[in-house]
Coordinates of C-alpha atoms in Angstrom, one line a residue:
Chain A
M89 CA 23.2 17.9 19.6
S90 CA 24.7 21.1 17.9
N91 CA 27.7 20.8 15.9
M92 CA 30.6 19.5 18.4
V93 CA 34.2 21.2 18.9
I94 CA 37.8 19.3 20.4
T95 CA 40.4 21.4 21.4
I96 CA 44.1 20.4 21.7
G97 CA 46.0 21.0 24.3
R98 CA 49.6 19.2 24.3
E99 CA 53.4 18.9 25.9
Y100 CA 55.9 18.8 22.2
G101 CA 56.8 15.6 21.4
S102 CA 53.4 13.5 22.7
G103 CA 52.1 13.1 19.3
G104 CA 49.0 15.7 20.2
H105 CA 48.8 16.7 16.1
E106 CA 48.8 13.5 14.9
I107 CA 46.3 12.0 17.8
G108 CA 44.5 15.5 16.6
E109 CA 44.9 14.9 12.7
K110 CA 43.7 11.4 13.1
L111 CA 40.7 12.2 15.3
A112 CA 39.4 14.3 12.9
K113 CA 39.6 12.2 10.2
A114 CA 38.0 9.4 11.9
L115 CA 35.0 11.0 13.0
G116 CA 34.6 13.1 10.1
F117 CA 35.4 16.3 11.8
T118 CA 37.7 19.2 9.8
F119 CA 41.1 19.4 11.3
Y120 CA 42.2 23.2 11.7
D121 CA 46.1 23.3 13.6
K122 CA 48.6 25.5 11.2
E123 CA 45.3 25.6 8.8
L124 CA 44.6 28.6 10.9
L125 CA 47.4 30.7 10.5
T126 CA 46.6 30.3 6.5
M127 CA 43.0 31.6 7.1
V128 CA 44.4 34.9 9.2
A129 CA 47.1 35.1 6.0
E130 CA 44.2 35.2 3.3
K131 CA 42.4 37.9 5.8
S132 CA 44.8 40.4 7.0
G133 CA 47.3 40.3 3.7
I134 CA 50.2 39.6 6.5
T135 CA 52.5 36.9 4.6
E136 CA 52.2 33.6 6.4
Q137 CA 56.1 34.0 7.3
V138 CA 55.9 36.9 9.3
L139 CA 52.8 35.2 11.1
Q140 CA 54.6 32.7 11.8
K141 CA 56.7 34.3 14.3
A142 CA 54.1 35.1 16.0
D143 CA 52.0 32.1 16.2
E144 CA 51.5 29.9 19.3
T145 CA 54.2 33.2 21.0
A146 CA 53.4 35.1 23.6
S147 CA 53.8 39.2 23.3
N148 CA 57.1 40.8 24.5
P149 CA 56.0 43.9 26.3
L150 CA 59.5 45.0 26.6
F151 CA 59.6 45.1 22.7
A152 CA 56.2 47.3 22.1
P153 CA 55.6 50.6 21.0
Y154 CA 53.6 52.6 23.6
Y155 CA 50.4 53.5 22.9
P156 CA 47.3 54.8 24.5
P157 CA 45.4 51.6 25.7
S158 CA 42.4 53.1 23.4
I159 CA 44.4 53.1 20.6
D160 CA 46.8 50.9 21.0
P161 CA 46.6 48.3 17.9
G162 CA 48.9 45.4 20.1
S163 CA 51.4 43.7 19.0
L164 CA 51.5 41.6 16.3
N165 CA 51.4 38.8 18.7
D166 CA 48.2 39.9 20.3
R167 CA 46.4 40.7 16.6
V168 CA 46.9 37.3 15.8
F169 CA 45.8 35.6 18.5
R170 CA 42.8 37.3 18.5
M171 CA 42.1 37.3 14.6
Q172 CA 42.6 33.4 15.3
S173 CA 40.8 34.1 17.9
D174 CA 37.7 35.2 16.0
L175 CA 38.5 32.5 13.5
I176 CA 37.9 30.3 16.5
K177 CA 34.6 30.9 17.1
E178 CA 33.5 31.6 14.1
K179 CA 34.0 27.6 13.5
A180 CA 32.8 26.6 16.8
E181 CA 29.0 28.1 15.7
K182 CA 28.7 25.6 12.8
E183 CA 31.5 23.2 12.0
N184 CA 32.2 19.8 13.8
C185 CA 35.8 20.6 14.2
V186 CA 38.9 19.3 15.7
I187 CA 41.3 22.4 16.8
V188 CA 45.1 22.2 17.9
G189 CA 46.8 24.6 20.5
R190 CA 45.6 28.3 19.9
C191 CA 44.5 28.4 23.4
A192 CA 41.3 27.6 22.0
N193 CA 39.7 25.5 25.0
Y194 CA 39.6 29.0 26.8
V195 CA 38.6 30.8 24.2
L196 CA 35.1 28.6 23.7
D197 CA 35.1 28.1 27.0
D198 CA 31.6 29.8 27.5
R199 CA 30.5 27.1 25.2
D200 CA 28.8 23.4 26.0
N201 CA 29.3 22.0 23.1
V202 CA 33.3 21.4 23.9
I203 CA 35.3 19.0 24.9
R204 CA 39.0 20.0 25.8
V205 CA 41.7 17.9 25.9
F206 CA 45.3 18.2 26.6
I207 CA 47.4 15.2 25.6
Y208 CA 50.5 14.5 27.3
A209 CA 53.9 11.8 26.9
D210 CA 56.9 10.7 29.6
I211 CA 59.4 12.8 28.8
E212 CA 61.6 9.9 27.3
K213 CA 59.1 8.9 24.3
R214 CA 58.2 12.6 23.8
I215 CA 62.1 12.5 23.0
N216 CA 62.2 9.4 20.9
R217 CA 59.3 10.7 18.9
I218 CA 61.4 13.8 18.1
M219 CA 64.4 12.3 17.3
S220 CA 62.7 10.1 14.8
R221 CA 60.4 11.8 13.3
H222 CA 62.8 15.1 13.1
G223 CA 66.3 12.7 12.0
I224 CA 67.9 14.0 14.9
V225 CA 70.5 12.5 16.3
D226 CA 71.9 14.0 19.2
R227 CA 69.6 13.5 21.9
D228 CA 70.8 16.4 23.4
V229 CA 68.6 18.4 20.6
A230 CA 66.4 16.9 21.2
V231 CA 65.8 17.3 24.8
K232 CA 66.8 21.0 24.0
L233 CA 63.9 21.4 21.3
I234 CA 61.1 20.2 23.5
K235 CA 62.2 22.4 26.6
K236 CA 62.2 25.2 24.1
T237 CA 59.4 24.0 22.8
D238 CA 57.1 23.4 25.5
K239 CA 58.2 27.4 27.5
Q240 CA 57.1 28.4 24.5
R241 CA 53.5 27.3 24.5
R242 CA 53.9 27.5 28.1
S243 CA 54.2 31.1 28.2
Y244 CA 51.9 32.0 25.3
Y245 CA 49.6 29.6 26.9
Q246 CA 49.6 31.2 30.5
F247 CA 49.7 34.7 28.7
Y248 CA 46.5 35.0 26.6
S249 CA 44.4 32.9 29.2
E250 CA 45.3 33.1 32.5
M251 CA 45.4 29.5 33.1
K252 CA 47.9 26.7 34.0
W253 CA 49.4 25.1 31.6
G254 CA 48.3 21.2 31.4
R255 CA 46.3 21.3 34.5
I256 CA 42.7 20.2 35.0
E257 CA 41.6 23.7 34.9
G258 CA 40.3 24.4 31.7
Q259 CA 40.6 20.8 30.6
D260 CA 38.1 18.5 30.5
I261 CA 41.1 15.1 30.3
L262 CA 44.1 14.6 30.6
I263 CA 46.2 11.8 28.7
N264 CA 49.3 10.2 28.4
S265 CA 49.2 9.0 25.1
G266 CA 51.9 6.1 25.7
L267 CA 49.4 4.9 27.5
L268 CA 47.0 3.3 24.6
G269 CA 49.7 4.6 22.0
I270 CA 48.9 7.2 19.2
D271 CA 46.5 5.1 18.0
G272 CA 44.4 3.7 21.2
T273 CA 44.3 7.2 22.5
V274 CA 42.4 8.8 19.2
A275 CA 40.1 5.4 19.2
L276 CA 39.2 6.0 23.6
L277 CA 38.4 9.9 22.0
K278 CA 36.5 8.6 19.2
T279 CA 34.5 6.7 21.8
L280 CA 34.1 9.6 24.3
V281 CA 33.0 12.3 21.4
E282 CA 30.1 9.4 20.4
E283 CA 29.4 9.2 23.7
K284 CA 28.5 12.8 24.5
M285 CA 26.8 13.1 21.3
G286 CA 24.8 10.8 22.1
K287 CA 25.3 8.5 19.0
Chain B
M56 CA 48.4 -10.4 29.9
S57 CA 48.7 -10.3 33.4
N58 CA 46.1 -9.0 36.4
M59 CA 45.5 -5.3 35.7
V60 CA 45.2 -2.8 38.7
I61 CA 43.4 0.7 38.5
T62 CA 44.7 4.0 40.7
I63 CA 41.8 6.1 41.5
G64 CA 42.9 9.6 42.9
R65 CA 39.6 11.6 43.4
E66 CA 39.2 15.8 44.1
Y67 CA 36.3 15.6 47.3
G68 CA 33.0 15.1 45.7
S69 CA 34.2 14.2 42.4
G70 CA 32.6 11.0 42.6
G71 CA 35.8 9.7 42.4
H72 CA 35.1 6.6 45.2
E73 CA 31.5 5.8 43.4
I74 CA 33.4 5.7 39.9
G75 CA 36.1 3.5 41.5
E76 CA 33.4 1.0 43.0
K77 CA 30.7 0.7 39.8
L78 CA 34.0 0.7 37.5
A79 CA 34.9 -2.6 39.8
K80 CA 31.7 -4.4 39.6
A81 CA 31.4 -4.1 35.7
L82 CA 34.7 -5.3 35.3
G83 CA 34.7 -8.3 38.1
F84 CA 37.7 -6.7 39.7
T85 CA 37.8 -5.9 43.8
F86 CA 37.5 -3.1 44.8
Y87 CA 39.9 -1.3 48.1
D88 CA 38.9 2.0 50.1
K89 CA 38.1 1.7 53.5
E90 CA 38.8 -2.1 53.0
L91 CA 42.4 -1.3 53.1
L92 CA 42.0 -0.2 56.8
T93 CA 40.3 -3.2 57.8
M94 CA 43.2 -5.4 56.9
V95 CA 45.1 -3.1 58.8
A96 CA 43.0 -3.3 61.4
E97 CA 43.4 -7.0 61.4
K98 CA 46.8 -7.5 60.9
S99 CA 47.4 -4.6 63.5
G100 CA 45.4 -5.5 66.2
I101 CA 45.2 -1.8 66.2
T102 CA 41.0 -0.7 66.6
E103 CA 39.4 0.7 63.4
Q104 CA 38.5 3.7 65.5
V105 CA 42.2 4.5 66.3
L106 CA 43.6 3.8 62.5
Q107 CA 41.0 6.2 60.9
K108 CA 42.5 9.1 62.7
A109 CA 45.8 8.6 60.5
D110 CA 43.9 7.8 57.8
E111 CA 45.0 9.0 54.5
T112 CA 46.7 12.2 56.7
A113 CA 49.4 13.0 56.4
S114 CA 52.2 12.9 60.0
N115 CA 52.9 16.1 61.3
P116 CA 56.4 16.5 62.6
L117 CA 55.7 18.3 65.3
F118 CA 53.7 16.8 67.6
A119 CA 55.7 13.5 66.8
P120 CA 58.3 12.5 69.7
Y121 CA 62.3 12.1 68.6
Y122 CA 63.7 8.7 67.9
P123 CA 67.5 8.4 66.2
P124 CA 66.6 7.7 62.4
S125 CA 67.7 3.9 63.2
I126 CA 65.4 3.6 65.6
D127 CA 62.2 5.5 64.8
P128 CA 59.3 3.4 64.1
G129 CA 57.8 6.4 62.9
S130 CA 54.1 7.9 63.6
L131 CA 51.0 6.1 63.7
N132 CA 50.2 7.7 60.1
D133 CA 53.7 6.2 58.7
R134 CA 52.9 3.3 60.0
V135 CA 49.3 3.4 58.4
F136 CA 50.7 4.7 55.4
R137 CA 53.5 1.9 55.3
M138 CA 51.2 -1.1 56.1
Q139 CA 48.5 0.0 53.4
S140 CA 51.3 0.8 51.0
D141 CA 52.4 -3.4 52.1
L142 CA 48.5 -4.5 51.4
I143 CA 48.8 -2.8 48.1
K144 CA 51.6 -3.9 46.5
E145 CA 50.9 -8.0 47.3
K146 CA 47.4 -7.1 45.4
A147 CA 48.7 -5.5 42.4
E148 CA 51.0 -8.9 42.7
K149 CA 48.2 -11.3 41.3
E150 CA 45.0 -9.7 42.0
N151 CA 43.1 -7.3 39.1
C152 CA 41.5 -4.7 41.8
V153 CA 40.5 -0.8 41.5
I154 CA 42.4 0.7 44.4
V155 CA 40.9 4.8 45.5
G156 CA 43.2 6.7 47.3
R157 CA 46.2 6.0 49.3
C158 CA 48.9 7.1 46.9
A159 CA 48.9 4.0 45.2
N160 CA 49.4 5.1 42.2
Y161 CA 52.7 6.1 44.1
V162 CA 53.4 3.2 45.9
L163 CA 53.0 0.8 42.6
D164 CA 55.0 3.2 40.0
D165 CA 57.6 0.3 39.5
R166 CA 54.7 -2.0 37.5
D167 CA 53.6 -1.2 34.4
N168 CA 50.4 -3.9 34.9
V169 CA 48.8 0.0 36.6
I170 CA 46.6 2.8 34.8
R171 CA 46.3 5.3 37.0
V172 CA 43.7 8.0 37.1
F173 CA 42.4 11.1 38.6
I174 CA 38.8 12.2 38.9
Y175 CA 38.1 16.0 39.6
A176 CA 34.8 18.1 39.0
D177 CA 34.1 21.9 38.5
I178 CA 33.0 23.0 42.3
E179 CA 29.7 24.1 42.2
K180 CA 28.6 20.1 40.6
R181 CA 31.4 18.9 43.5
I182 CA 29.5 20.9 46.1
N183 CA 25.3 20.1 44.7
R184 CA 27.0 16.4 45.3
I185 CA 28.3 16.3 48.7
M186 CA 25.2 19.1 50.0
S187 CA 22.8 16.1 48.0
R188 CA 25.0 12.9 49.4
H189 CA 25.0 14.4 53.1
G190 CA 22.1 16.3 52.9
I191 CA 23.7 19.5 54.1
V192 CA 21.6 22.1 53.7
D193 CA 23.9 25.1 54.2
R194 CA 26.4 25.8 50.9
D195 CA 29.1 27.4 52.9
V196 CA 28.8 24.4 55.2
A197 CA 29.8 22.0 51.5
V198 CA 32.1 24.9 50.2
K199 CA 34.2 24.1 54.0
L200 CA 33.9 20.7 53.9
I201 CA 35.1 20.2 50.8
K202 CA 38.1 22.7 50.7
K203 CA 39.1 21.2 54.5
T204 CA 38.9 17.2 52.8
D205 CA 41.0 18.7 49.7
K206 CA 43.6 20.0 51.9
Q207 CA 44.3 17.1 53.6
R208 CA 44.5 14.6 50.7
R209 CA 46.6 17.2 49.1
S210 CA 49.3 17.2 52.2
Y211 CA 49.2 13.5 52.5
Y212 CA 49.5 12.8 48.8
Q213 CA 52.5 15.3 49.0
F214 CA 53.8 14.2 52.0
Y215 CA 54.3 10.7 50.8
S216 CA 54.4 11.1 47.5
E217 CA 56.2 13.7 46.8
M218 CA 54.4 15.0 43.6
K219 CA 51.9 17.5 43.7
W220 CA 48.2 16.2 43.8
G221 CA 46.0 16.5 40.7
R222 CA 48.7 17.3 38.0
I223 CA 49.4 14.9 35.0
E224 CA 52.9 13.2 36.9
G225 CA 52.5 10.0 38.0
Q226 CA 48.9 9.7 36.7
D227 CA 47.9 7.9 33.3
I228 CA 44.5 9.8 32.7
L229 CA 42.8 12.7 34.5
I230 CA 38.9 13.2 33.8
N231 CA 36.5 15.7 34.7
S232 CA 33.7 13.8 35.7
G233 CA 31.4 16.2 34.3
L234 CA 31.8 15.1 31.4
L235 CA 29.7 12.4 30.6
G236 CA 28.7 11.7 34.6
I237 CA 29.6 8.9 36.5
D238 CA 28.0 6.2 34.3
G239 CA 29.6 7.7 31.6
T240 CA 32.9 8.3 33.3
V241 CA 32.5 4.3 34.3
A242 CA 31.7 3.6 30.8
L243 CA 34.2 5.3 29.0
L244 CA 36.7 3.8 32.1
K245 CA 35.9 -0.2 31.1
T246 CA 36.4 0.8 27.4
L247 CA 40.3 2.3 28.5
V248 CA 40.9 -0.9 30.6
E249 CA 39.5 -3.5 27.7
E250 CA 41.8 -1.9 25.1
K251 CA 44.6 -2.4 27.3
M252 CA 44.0 -5.3 28.6
G253 CA 43.9 -6.7 25.2
K254 CA 40.4 -7.8 25.1

């Protein structure tokens, strides 16, 4: 068996990042989320602060300058997406790793050594999680933040992958993190990965 | 821990029925699919052949006679749905069981002792499965049968549950049966159920 890559898409507040991080630790895999941005910063010489604004954000063609297609360098968003995609492909060649977000399921859709996971949760659980993690006391603030972040992730995903976000197409397994909780979900996914790797 | 109910929605040709049957056997749970129709036939005195046409099929209001709402007995489809729903609720009160189709996830959506599963698969795998199971030699025939059956299941599900078929809403876990194969999926779901039951 070759190396194995787990991609994780996630609704905001579902615990997808934490599940990915704990799963990577449990399996002894490398974990990539914002780490990919740091690497792009190092390679491109663009500061992380600037890149951050373009991370997991679809480019808006209305605000882009016009170039003939043959020489169009693309928006910063497009370039960040392409640089992250190249890094993701490079990692998927040889590393055991867990990659959160960045359309990694789509970027790696021609590969067999990939398990594509999507984490979601009931809205009430997500509100409680976001309130407690970010010390938010006003429930409405948490609701707005969830809506805004999900909208951004959905636009980004749909813009670059041309698939619908949080649907079965492009995913191997979608799981409600409320079913078994964070640690229970990590344990189940670990079983799944080990089964797939034939251990 | 009380009894546990597993509901299984499934794309046609994904192996959902076989997974449900094997999972029930592995767990020592009762299995219900067409069995629910036999029970409705016994209770209602309507023959199974007549009921079969109304099973997992949405009623078409264009062909229904008009009654004032207060005395409308509903179409045969509606009555079969209601009778099956009553049976499903009765079983979910005390039995450990696996129930395939019949919007069981929706019928039991107010209960905690339910794990709601949806099984899907890539179209090529579904075509191959349907061709080999039904001895179909013409690929196009299998494709048409899949499209027709999925359409019927989708209409039925969306008519009675008012949720979208094969989406995360209303489901706890959605899994591509091609990821681990039929037996691997059964094993993973068995682990999940045992974890949930705290064994």
